[in-house]
XYZ file of C-alpha atoms in Angstrom:
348
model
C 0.000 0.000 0.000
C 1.455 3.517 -0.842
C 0.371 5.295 2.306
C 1.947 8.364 4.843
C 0.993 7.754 8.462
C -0.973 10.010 9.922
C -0.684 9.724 13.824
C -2.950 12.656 14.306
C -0.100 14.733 16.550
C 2.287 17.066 14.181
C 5.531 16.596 13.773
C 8.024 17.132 15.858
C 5.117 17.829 18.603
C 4.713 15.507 21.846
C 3.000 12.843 21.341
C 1.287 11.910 25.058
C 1.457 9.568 27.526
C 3.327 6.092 27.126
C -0.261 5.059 25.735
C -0.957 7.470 23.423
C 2.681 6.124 21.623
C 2.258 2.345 21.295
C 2.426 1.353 18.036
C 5.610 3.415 17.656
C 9.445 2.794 17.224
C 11.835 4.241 19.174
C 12.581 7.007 16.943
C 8.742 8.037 16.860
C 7.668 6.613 13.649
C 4.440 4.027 13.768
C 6.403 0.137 14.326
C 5.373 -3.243 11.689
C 3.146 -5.093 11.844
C 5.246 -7.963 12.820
C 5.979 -6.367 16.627
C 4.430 -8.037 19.349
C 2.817 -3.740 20.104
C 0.428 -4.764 17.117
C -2.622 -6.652 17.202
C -3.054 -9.362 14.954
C -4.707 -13.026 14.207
C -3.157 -14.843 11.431
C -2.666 -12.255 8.550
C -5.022 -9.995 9.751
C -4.088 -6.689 11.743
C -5.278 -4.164 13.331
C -3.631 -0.742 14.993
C -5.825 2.305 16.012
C -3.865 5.997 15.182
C -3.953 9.072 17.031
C -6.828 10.755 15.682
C -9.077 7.525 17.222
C -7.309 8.493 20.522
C -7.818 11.896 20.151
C -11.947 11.657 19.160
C -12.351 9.305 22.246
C -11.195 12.293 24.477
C -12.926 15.171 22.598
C -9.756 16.237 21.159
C -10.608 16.582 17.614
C -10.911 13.779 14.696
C -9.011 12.664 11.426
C -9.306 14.609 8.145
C -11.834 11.971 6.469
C -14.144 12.993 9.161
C -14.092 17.074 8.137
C -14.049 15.992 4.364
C -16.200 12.539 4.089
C -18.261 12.036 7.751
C -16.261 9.345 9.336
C -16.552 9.322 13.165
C -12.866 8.528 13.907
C -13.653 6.749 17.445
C -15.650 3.880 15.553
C -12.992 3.076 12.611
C -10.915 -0.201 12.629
C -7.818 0.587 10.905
C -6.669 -2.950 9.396
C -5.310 -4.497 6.660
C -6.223 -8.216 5.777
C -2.168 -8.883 4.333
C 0.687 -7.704 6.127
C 2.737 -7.787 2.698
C 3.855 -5.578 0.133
C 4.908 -5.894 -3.429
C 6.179 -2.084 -3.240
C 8.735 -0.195 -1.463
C 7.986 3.251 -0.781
C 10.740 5.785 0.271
C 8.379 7.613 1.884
C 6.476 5.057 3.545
C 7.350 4.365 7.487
C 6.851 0.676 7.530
C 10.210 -1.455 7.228
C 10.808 -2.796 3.853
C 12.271 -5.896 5.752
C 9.302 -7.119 6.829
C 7.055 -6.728 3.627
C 8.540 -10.186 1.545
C 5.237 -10.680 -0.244
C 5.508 -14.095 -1.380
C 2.388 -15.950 -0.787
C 2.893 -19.210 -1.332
C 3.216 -20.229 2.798
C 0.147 -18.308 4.032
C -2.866 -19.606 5.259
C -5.624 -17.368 4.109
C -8.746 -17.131 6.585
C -11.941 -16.438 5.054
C -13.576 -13.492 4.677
C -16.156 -13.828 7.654
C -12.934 -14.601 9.942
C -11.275 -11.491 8.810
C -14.008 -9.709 9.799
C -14.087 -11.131 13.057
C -11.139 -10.904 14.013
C -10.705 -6.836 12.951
C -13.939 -6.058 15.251
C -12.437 -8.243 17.613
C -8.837 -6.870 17.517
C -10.369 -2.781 17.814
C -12.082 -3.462 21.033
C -8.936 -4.957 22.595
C -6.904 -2.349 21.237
C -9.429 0.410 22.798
C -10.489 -1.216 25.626
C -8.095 0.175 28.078
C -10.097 3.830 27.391
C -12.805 2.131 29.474
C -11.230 3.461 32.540
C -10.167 6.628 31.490
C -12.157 9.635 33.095
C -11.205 11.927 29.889
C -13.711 9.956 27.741
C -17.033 9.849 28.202
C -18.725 6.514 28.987
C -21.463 6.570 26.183
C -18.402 7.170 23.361
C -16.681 4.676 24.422
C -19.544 2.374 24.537
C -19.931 3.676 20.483
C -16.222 2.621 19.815
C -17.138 -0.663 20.732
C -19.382 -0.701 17.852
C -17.556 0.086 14.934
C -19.211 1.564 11.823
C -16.263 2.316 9.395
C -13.220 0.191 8.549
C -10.087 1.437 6.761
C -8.733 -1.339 4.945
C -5.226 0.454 4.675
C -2.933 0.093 7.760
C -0.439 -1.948 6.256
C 1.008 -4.549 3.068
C -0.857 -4.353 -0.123
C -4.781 -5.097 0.426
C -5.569 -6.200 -3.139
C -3.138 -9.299 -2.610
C -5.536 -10.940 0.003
C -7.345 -13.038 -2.629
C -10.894 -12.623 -0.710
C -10.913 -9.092 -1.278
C -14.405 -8.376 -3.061
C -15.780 -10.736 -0.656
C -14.398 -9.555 2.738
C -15.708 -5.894 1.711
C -19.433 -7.279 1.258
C -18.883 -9.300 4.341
C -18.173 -5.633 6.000
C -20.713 -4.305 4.469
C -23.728 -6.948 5.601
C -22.522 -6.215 8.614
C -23.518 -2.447 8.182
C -19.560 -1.329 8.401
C -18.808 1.540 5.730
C -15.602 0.679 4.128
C -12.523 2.577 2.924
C -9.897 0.360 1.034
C -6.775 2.022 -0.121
C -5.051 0.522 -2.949
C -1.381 0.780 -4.844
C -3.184 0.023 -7.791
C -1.155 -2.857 -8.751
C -4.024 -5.043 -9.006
C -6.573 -3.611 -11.767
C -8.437 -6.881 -12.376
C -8.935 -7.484 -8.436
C -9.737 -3.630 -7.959
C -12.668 -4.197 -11.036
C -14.184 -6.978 -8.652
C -14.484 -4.896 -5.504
C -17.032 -1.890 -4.777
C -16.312 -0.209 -1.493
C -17.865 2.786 0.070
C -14.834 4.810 -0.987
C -12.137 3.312 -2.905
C -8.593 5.258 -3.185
C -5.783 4.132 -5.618
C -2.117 5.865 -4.451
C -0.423 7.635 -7.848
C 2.508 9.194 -6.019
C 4.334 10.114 -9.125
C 3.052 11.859 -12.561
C 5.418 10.008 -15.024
C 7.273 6.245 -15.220
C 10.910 7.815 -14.193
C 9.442 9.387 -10.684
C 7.508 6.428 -10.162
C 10.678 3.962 -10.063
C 12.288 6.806 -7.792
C 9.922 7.042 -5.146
C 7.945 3.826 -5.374
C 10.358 1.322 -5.707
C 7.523 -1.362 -7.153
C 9.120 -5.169 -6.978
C 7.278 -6.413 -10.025
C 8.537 -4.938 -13.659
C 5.046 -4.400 -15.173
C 3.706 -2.191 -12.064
C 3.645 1.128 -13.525
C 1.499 -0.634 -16.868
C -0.683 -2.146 -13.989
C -1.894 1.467 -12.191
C -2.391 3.200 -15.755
C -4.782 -0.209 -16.119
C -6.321 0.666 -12.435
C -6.792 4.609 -13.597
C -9.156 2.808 -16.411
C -10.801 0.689 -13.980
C -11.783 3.508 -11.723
C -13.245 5.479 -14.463
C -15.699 2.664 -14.781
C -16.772 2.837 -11.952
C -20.530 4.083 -11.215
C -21.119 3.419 -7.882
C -18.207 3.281 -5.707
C -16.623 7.152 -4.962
C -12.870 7.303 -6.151
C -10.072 8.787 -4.630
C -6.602 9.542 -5.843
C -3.961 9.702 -3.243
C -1.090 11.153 -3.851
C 2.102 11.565 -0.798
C 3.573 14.633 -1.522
C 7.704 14.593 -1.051
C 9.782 17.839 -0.939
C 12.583 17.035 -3.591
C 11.429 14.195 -5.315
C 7.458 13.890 -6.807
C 6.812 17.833 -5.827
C 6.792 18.472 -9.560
C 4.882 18.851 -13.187
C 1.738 19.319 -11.769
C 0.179 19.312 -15.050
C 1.535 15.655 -15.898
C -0.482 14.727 -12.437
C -3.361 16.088 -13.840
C -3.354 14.796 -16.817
C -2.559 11.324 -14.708
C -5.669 12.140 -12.895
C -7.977 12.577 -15.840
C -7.858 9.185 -16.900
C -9.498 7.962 -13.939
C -12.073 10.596 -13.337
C -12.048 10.281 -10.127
C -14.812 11.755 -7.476
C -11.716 13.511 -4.945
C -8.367 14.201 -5.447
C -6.141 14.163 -1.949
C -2.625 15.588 -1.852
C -1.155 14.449 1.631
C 2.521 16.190 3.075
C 5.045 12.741 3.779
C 5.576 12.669 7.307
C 9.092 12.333 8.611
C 8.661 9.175 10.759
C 9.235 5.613 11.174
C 11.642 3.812 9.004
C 11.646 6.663 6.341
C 13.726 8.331 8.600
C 16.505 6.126 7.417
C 15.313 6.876 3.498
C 14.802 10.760 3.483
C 15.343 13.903 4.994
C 13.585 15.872 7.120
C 13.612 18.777 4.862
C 11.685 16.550 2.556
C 8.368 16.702 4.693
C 6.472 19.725 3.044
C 4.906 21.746 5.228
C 0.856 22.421 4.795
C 1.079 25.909 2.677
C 3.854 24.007 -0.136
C 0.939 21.372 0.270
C -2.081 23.556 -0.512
C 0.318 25.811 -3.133
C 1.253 22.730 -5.120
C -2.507 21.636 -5.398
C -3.845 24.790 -6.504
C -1.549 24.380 -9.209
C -2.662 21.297 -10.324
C -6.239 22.341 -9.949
C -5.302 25.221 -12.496
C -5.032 22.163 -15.526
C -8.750 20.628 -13.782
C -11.050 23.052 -13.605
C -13.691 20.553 -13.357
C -12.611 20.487 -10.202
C -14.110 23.707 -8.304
C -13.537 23.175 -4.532
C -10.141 23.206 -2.845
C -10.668 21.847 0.844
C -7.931 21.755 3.597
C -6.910 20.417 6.818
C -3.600 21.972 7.874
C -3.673 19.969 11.176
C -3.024 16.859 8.966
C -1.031 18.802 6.082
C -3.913 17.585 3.255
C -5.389 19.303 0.540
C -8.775 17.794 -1.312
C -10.123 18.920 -4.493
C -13.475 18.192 -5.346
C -16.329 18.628 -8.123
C -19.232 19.615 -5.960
C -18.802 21.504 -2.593
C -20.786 18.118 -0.189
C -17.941 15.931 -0.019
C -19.716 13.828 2.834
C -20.440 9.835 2.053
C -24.051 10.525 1.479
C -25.105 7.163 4.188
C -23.141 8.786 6.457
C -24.828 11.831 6.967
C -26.734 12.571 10.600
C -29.885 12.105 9.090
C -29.634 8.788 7.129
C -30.742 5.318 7.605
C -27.169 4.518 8.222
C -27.224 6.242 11.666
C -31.084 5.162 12.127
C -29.660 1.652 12.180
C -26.974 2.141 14.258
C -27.040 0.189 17.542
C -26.082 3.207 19.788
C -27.455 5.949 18.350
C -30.664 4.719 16.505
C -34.193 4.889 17.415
């Protein structure tokens, strides 16, 4: 998955108690999957980010909340493959851990996966219980989850249930997010998710090899065949992600849009590489652009998409959204819907 963490603190900020930081190195950065601070069953994991912290104690909530109506305090963060078949200098995972043969694991089933990720977020939140900062009824709501974010970690589309394990989230009434590297077109065409984002962190083939580091030869061909598959799609909202790095993708921003184009997507997010984890080893600080460079380098690419008429920002989490139509909300997941009607805490 091509991904930045977002840990909801900023960087170079304190990030809390000894809590607040599990799930992080010693130099700051979110750890792998593979530690023993993780939660997992099998290849399925699960790891909860600041911003679920920080909604539990009324301390604010993540960016797809202000732009799409997430409630950050009931969304699993998971990923149903710890693996990667791509090798992101930006991205804060270690590379060492992401071998993505597949040949020796033991794939649970969709309804397992599921499962085990609901089962996974309550043990990973249940210690806010006790805590007098959070009120009881929202932590009674976290332990009902109503979003998942298939995107912590590996490469989702490899899990070889995929389509399936999203409907299985879905009869569940679970909204669900996947984030893709786009590697996979002909598993991406199979699955319809609430929101579906493909990374395109570079605007042309010699970029991409720079920053992406892809292990299979025909992975740039592969995303211009996902940018075709998302412009079929009806249903399902598209997203193009792309991680912004000072120094290395910040650049032709009317070869991104012209990237973009082909996949006519419903939201375009431009996201500021954070300077933790292992990509502390890869890049520079100075290579973390701050919010403004963000918000600067997206109006330019807006300039070439003028289709695109709103420009939307969150400087707390150094992103910049542009967007055809002003209501960028999920429609379902507005206060008024059936969605919430349903919902076992907040229903009638």
């Amino acid at each position: 998955m091509s991904d930045s963490a977002d840990s909801g603190v900023e960087p170079g900020t304190d990030a809390g108690t000894d809590a607040d930081r599990e799930g992080e190195d010693g130099d700051g950065g979110p750890m792998q999957v593979s530690s023993p601070d993780y939660h997992s069953e099998n290849h399925t994991a699960a790891q909860t980010c600041g911003w679920t912290a920080n909604a539990l104690r009324g301390e604010g909530k993540c960016y797809k909340n202000i732009y799409y109506g997430i409630e950050s305090h009931r969304c699993i963060q998971m990923t149903p493959v710890v693996r990667c078949n791509e090798r992101c200098v930006f991205c804060w995972r270690d590379h060492q851990g992401h071998s993505y043969e597949m040949d020796d694991v033991e794939w649970d089933d969709p309804e397992a996966v599921v499962d085990a990720s609901i089962r996974l977020q309550k043990r990973l939140l249940s210690g806010f219980g006790g805590n007098d900062e959070v009120p009881r009824e929202v932590f009674e709501q976290s332990m009902e989850p109503r979003h998942v974010a298939i995107s912590l970690d590996g490469e989702p589309s490899l899990y070889p249930y995929l389509p399936e394990l999203i409907d299985a989230f879905h009869d569940r009434d679970i909204t669900t997010f996947l984030v893709s590297n786009g590697t996979r077109p002909e598993m991406l065409r199979e699955c319809d998710p609430t929101q579906l984002y493909v990374s395109v962190d570079a605007p042309e083939r010699h970029t991409f090899d720079e920053v992406v580091g892809a292990m299979e030869d025909d992975a740039w061909e592969k995303l211009l065949e996902t940018m075709d598959v998302l412009a079929e799609k009806d249903e399902t909202r598209t997203v193009l992600r792309t991680t912004l790095v000072k120094g290395e993708n910040m650049h032709h921003p009317d070869w991104y849009a012209g990237f973009y184009q082909q996949a006519d997507p419903d939201f375009i997010e431009m996201k500021a590489y954070m300077h933790v984890g292992h990509s502390q080893g890869r890049l520079d600080r100075s290579a973390m652009p701050d919010h403004e460079e963000v918000v600067e380098f997206t109006e330019r690419i807006g300039e070439y998409m003028p289709e695109f008429t709103e420009l939307k920002e969150v400087p707390a989490s150094r992103v910049a959204l542009l967007s055809k139509t002003e209501d960028t909300w999920v429609p379902k997941l507005k206060k008024d819907s059936e969605f919430w009607a349903r919902d076992p805490m907040t229903g009638d």
